[in-house]
CSV table of C-alpha atoms and ligand atoms in Angstrom, one decimal:
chain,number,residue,atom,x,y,z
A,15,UNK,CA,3.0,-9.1,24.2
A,16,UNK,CA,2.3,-9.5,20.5
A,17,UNK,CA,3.9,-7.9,17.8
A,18,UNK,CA,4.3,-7.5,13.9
A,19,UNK,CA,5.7,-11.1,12.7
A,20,UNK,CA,8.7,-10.7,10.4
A,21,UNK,CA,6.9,-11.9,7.5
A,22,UNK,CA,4.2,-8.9,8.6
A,23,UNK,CA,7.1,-6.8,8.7
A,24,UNK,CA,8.6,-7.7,5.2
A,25,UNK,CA,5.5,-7.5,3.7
A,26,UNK,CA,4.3,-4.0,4.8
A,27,UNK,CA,8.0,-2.9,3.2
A,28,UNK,CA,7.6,-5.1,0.4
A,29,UNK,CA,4.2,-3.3,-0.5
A,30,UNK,CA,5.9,0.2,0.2
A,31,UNK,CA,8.0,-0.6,-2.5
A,32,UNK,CA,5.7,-1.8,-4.8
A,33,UNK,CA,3.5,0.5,-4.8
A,34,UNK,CA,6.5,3.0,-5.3
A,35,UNK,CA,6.6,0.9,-8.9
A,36,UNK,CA,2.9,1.1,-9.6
A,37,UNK,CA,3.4,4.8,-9.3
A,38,UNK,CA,6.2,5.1,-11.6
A,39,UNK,CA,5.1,3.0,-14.0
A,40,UNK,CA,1.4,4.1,-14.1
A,41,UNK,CA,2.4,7.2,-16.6
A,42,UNK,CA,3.4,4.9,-19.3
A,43,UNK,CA,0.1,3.2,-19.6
A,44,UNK,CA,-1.7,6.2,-21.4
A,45,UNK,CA,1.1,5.9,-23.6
A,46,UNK,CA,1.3,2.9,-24.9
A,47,UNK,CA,-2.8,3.5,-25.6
A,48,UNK,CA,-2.2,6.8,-27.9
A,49,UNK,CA,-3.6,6.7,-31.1
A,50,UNK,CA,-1.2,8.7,-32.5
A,51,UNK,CA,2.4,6.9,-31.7
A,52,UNK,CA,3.4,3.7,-31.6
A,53,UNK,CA,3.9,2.5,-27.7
A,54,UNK,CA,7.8,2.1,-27.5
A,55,UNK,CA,9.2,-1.1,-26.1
A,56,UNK,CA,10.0,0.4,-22.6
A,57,UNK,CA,6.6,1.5,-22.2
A,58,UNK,CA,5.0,-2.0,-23.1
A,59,UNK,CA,7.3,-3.1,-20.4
A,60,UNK,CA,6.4,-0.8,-17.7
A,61,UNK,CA,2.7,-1.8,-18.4
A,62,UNK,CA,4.0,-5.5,-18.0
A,63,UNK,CA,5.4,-4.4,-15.2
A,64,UNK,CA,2.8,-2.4,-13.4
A,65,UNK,CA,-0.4,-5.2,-14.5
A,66,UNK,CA,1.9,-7.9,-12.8
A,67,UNK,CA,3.1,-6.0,-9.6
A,68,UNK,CA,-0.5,-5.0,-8.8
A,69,UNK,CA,-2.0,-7.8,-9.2
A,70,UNK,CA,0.8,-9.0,-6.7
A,71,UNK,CA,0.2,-6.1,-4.3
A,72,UNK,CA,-3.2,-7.5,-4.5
A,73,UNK,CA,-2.2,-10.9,-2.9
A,74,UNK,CA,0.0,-9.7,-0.6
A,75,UNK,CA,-2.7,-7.7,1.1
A,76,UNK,CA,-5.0,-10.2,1.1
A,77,UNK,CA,-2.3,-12.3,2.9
A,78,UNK,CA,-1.3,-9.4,5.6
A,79,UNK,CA,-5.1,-9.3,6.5
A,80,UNK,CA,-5.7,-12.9,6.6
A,81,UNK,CA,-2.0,-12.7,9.4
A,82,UNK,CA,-3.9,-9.5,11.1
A,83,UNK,CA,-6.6,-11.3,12.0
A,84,UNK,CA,-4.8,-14.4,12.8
A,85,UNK,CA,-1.9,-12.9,15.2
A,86,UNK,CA,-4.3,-9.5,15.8
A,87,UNK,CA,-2.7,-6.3,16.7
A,88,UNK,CA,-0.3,-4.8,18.3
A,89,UNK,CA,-1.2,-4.5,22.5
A,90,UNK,CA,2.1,-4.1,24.0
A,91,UNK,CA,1.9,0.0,23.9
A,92,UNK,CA,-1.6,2.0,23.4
A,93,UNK,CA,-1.9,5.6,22.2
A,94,UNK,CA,-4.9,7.8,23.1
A,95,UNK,CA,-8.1,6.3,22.3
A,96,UNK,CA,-8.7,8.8,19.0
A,97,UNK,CA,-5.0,8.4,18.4
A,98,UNK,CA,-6.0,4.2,18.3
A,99,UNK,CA,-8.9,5.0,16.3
A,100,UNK,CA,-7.4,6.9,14.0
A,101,UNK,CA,-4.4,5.1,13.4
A,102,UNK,CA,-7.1,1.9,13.2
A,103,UNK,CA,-9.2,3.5,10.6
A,104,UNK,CA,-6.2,4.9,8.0
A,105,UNK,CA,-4.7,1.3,8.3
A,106,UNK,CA,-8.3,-0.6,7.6
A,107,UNK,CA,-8.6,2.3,4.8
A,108,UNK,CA,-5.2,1.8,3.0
A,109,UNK,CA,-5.5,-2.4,2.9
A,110,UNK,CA,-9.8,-1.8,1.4
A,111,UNK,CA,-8.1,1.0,-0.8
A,112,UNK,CA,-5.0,-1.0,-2.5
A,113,UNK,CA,-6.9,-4.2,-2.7
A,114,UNK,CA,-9.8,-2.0,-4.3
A,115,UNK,CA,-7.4,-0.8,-6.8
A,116,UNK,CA,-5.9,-3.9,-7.5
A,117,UNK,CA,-9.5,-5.6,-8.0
A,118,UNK,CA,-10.5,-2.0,-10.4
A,119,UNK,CA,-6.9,-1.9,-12.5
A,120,UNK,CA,-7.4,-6.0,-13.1
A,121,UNK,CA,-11.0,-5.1,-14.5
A,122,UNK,CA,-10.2,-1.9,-16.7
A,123,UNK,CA,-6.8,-3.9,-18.1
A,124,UNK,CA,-8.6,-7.3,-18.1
A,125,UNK,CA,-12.6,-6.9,-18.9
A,126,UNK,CA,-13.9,-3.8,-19.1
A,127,UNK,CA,-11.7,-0.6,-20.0
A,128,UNK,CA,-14.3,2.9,-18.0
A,129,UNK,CA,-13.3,1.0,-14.8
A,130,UNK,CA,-10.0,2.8,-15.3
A,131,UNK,CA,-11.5,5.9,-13.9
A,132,UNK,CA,-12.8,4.3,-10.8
A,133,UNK,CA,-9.3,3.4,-10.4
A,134,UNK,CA,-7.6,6.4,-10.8
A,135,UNK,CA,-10.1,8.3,-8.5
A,136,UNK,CA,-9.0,5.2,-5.6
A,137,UNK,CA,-5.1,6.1,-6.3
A,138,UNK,CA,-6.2,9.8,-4.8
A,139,UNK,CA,-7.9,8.3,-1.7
A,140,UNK,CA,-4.5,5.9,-1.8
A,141,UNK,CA,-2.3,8.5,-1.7
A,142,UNK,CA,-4.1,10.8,0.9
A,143,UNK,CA,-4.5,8.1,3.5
A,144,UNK,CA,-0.6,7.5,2.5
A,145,UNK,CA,0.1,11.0,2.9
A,146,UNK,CA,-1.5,10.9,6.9
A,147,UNK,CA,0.3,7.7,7.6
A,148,UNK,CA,3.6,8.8,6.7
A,149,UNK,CA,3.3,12.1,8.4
A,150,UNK,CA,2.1,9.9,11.3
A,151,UNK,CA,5.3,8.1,11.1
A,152,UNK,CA,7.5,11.0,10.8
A,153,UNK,CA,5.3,12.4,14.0
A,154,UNK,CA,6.1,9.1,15.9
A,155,UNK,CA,9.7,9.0,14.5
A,156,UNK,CA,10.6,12.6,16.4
A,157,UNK,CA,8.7,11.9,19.9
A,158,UNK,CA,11.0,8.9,20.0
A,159,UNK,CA,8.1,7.0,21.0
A,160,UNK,CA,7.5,2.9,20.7
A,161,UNK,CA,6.0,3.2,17.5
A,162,UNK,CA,8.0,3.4,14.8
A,163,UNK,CA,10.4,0.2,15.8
A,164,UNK,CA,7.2,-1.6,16.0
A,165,UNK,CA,7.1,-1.9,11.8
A,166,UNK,CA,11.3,-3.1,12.1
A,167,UNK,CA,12.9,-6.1,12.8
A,168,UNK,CA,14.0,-6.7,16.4
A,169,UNK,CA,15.2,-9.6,18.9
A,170,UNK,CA,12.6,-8.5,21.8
A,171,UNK,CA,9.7,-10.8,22.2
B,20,HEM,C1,-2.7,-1.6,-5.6
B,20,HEM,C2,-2.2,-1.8,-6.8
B,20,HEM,C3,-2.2,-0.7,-7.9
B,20,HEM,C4,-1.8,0.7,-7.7
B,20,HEM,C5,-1.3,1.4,-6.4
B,20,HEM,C6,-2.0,1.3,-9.0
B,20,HEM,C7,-1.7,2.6,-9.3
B,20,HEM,C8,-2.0,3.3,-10.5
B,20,HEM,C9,-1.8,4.7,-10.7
B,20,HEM,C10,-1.2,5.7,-9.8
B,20,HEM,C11,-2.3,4.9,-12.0
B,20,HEM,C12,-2.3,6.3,-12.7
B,20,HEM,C13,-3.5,7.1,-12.2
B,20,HEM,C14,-3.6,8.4,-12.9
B,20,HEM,O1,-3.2,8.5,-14.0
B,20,HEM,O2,-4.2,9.3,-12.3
B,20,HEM,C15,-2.7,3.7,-12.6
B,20,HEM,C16,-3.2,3.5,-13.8
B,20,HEM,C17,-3.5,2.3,-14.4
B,20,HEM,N1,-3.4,1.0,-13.8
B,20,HEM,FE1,-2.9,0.7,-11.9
B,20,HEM,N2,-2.4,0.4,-9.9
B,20,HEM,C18,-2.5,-0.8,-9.2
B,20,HEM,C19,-2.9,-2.1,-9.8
B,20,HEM,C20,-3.2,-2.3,-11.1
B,20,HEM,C21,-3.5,-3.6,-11.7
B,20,HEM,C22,-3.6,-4.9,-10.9
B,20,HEM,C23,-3.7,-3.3,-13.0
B,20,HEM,C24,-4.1,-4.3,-14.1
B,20,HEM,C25,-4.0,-5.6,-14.0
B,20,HEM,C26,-3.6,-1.9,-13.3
B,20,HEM,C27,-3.8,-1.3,-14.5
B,20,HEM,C28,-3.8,0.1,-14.7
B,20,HEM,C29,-4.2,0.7,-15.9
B,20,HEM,C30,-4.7,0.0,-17.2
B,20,HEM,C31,-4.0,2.1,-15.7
B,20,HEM,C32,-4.2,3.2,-16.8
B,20,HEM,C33,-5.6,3.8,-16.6
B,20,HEM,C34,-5.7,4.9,-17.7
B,20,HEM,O3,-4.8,5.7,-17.9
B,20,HEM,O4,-6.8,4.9,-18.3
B,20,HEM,N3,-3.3,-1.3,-12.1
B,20,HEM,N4,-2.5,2.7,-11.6
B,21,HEM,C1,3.1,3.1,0.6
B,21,HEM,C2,3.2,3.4,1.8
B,21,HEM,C3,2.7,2.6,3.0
B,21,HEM,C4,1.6,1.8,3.1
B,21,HEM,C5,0.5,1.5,2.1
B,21,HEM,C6,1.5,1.4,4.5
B,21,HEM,C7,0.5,0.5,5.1
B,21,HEM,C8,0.5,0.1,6.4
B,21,HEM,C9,-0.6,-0.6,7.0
B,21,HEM,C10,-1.8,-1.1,6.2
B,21,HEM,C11,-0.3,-0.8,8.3
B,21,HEM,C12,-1.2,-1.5,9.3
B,21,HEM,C13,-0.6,-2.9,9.7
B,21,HEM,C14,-1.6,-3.7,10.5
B,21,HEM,O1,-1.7,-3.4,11.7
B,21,HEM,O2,-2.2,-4.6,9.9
B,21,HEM,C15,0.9,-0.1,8.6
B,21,HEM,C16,1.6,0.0,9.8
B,21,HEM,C17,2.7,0.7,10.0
B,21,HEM,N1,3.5,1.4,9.1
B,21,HEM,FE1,3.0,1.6,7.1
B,21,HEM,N2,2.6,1.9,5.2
B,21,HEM,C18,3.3,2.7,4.3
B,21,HEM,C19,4.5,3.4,4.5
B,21,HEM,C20,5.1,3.5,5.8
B,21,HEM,C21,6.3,4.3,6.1
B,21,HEM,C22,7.0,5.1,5.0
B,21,HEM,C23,6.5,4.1,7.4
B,21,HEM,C24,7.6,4.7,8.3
B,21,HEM,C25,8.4,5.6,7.9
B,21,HEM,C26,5.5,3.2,7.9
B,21,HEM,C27,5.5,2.8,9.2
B,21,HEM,C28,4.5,2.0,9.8
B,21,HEM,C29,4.4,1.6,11.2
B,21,HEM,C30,5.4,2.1,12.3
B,21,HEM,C31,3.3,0.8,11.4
B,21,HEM,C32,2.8,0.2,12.7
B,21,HEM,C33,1.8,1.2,13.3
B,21,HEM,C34,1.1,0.6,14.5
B,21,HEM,O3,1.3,-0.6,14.8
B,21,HEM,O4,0.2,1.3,15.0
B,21,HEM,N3,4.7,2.8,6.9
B,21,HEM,N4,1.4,0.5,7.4
């Protein structure tokens, strides 16, 4: 039976939190681009911060994709077939939407600045398809069902 490795396993949490810091630091960006104040030091820093740790989200999902297709998915326990299809889709949909957002934040920062609002308009479609999965964990989490342990550590083969 094949399951999440623990490097896919640290790397899906490792992303969780990352992103958590994209979204915090993402509100100092417009600031430290007024025309009217100076950008303080901490907000320079959070841009730092938030440049750097997306373009690291982007590696990291190009590296859990590359290990999806090399160890495949999960087949020791099957939901419904829309259930599957679903779940297959919102995954497929967060990894093209946070690598699209790291590709679209490197540009506006990097090259060319109106590809900014391409990449806020990706954060909503981020956060929505965030939003189902999360509820679809919670869902999973109170039937007590196989799902949830399958994205933590465990000794079982
Ligand atoms: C998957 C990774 C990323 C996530 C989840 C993310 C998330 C966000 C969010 C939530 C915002 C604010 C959107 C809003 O105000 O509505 C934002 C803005 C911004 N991000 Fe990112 N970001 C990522 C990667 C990057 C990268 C790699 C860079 C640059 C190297 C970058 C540069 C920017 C810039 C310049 C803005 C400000 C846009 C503006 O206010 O005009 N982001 N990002
Ligand atoms: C920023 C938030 C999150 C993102 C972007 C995210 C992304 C992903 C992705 C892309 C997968 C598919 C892995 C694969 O098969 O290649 C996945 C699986 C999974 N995630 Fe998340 N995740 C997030 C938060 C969470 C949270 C908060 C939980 C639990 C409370 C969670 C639990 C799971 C579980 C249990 C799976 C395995 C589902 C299955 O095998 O069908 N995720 N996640």
């Amino acid at each position: 039976m094949r399951k999440y490795s623990n490097t896919q396993i640290a790397l899906h949490w490792a992303v969780v939190l990352m992103i958590t810091v994209q979204w915090w630091t993402a509100a100092a960006i417009p600031r430290t681009h007024s025309p009217l104040l100076p950008p303080s030091a901490w907000d320079l820093f959070q841009h730092k911060v938030h440049n750097y740790c997306g373009m690291t989200i982007g590696v990291l999902i190009a590296l859990r994709v590359a290990l999806r297709f090399a160890r495949g998915s999960w087949s020791g326990f099957r939901l419904s077939n829309w259930k599957d299809h679903t779940a297959a889709f919102v995954h497929w949909g967060l990894y093209a939407a946070l690598a699209a957002q790291a590709f679209t934040g490197f540009v506006a920062a990097y090259y060319w600045g109106p590809a900014a609002a391409v990449h806020k308009t990706i954060w909503n479609v981020t956060l929505a398809l965030i939003s189902i999965h999360v509820a679809a964990a919670a869902w999973h989490g109170f039937r007590r069902d196989q799902v949830l342990s399958r994205m933590f550590p465990s000794k079982q083969a």
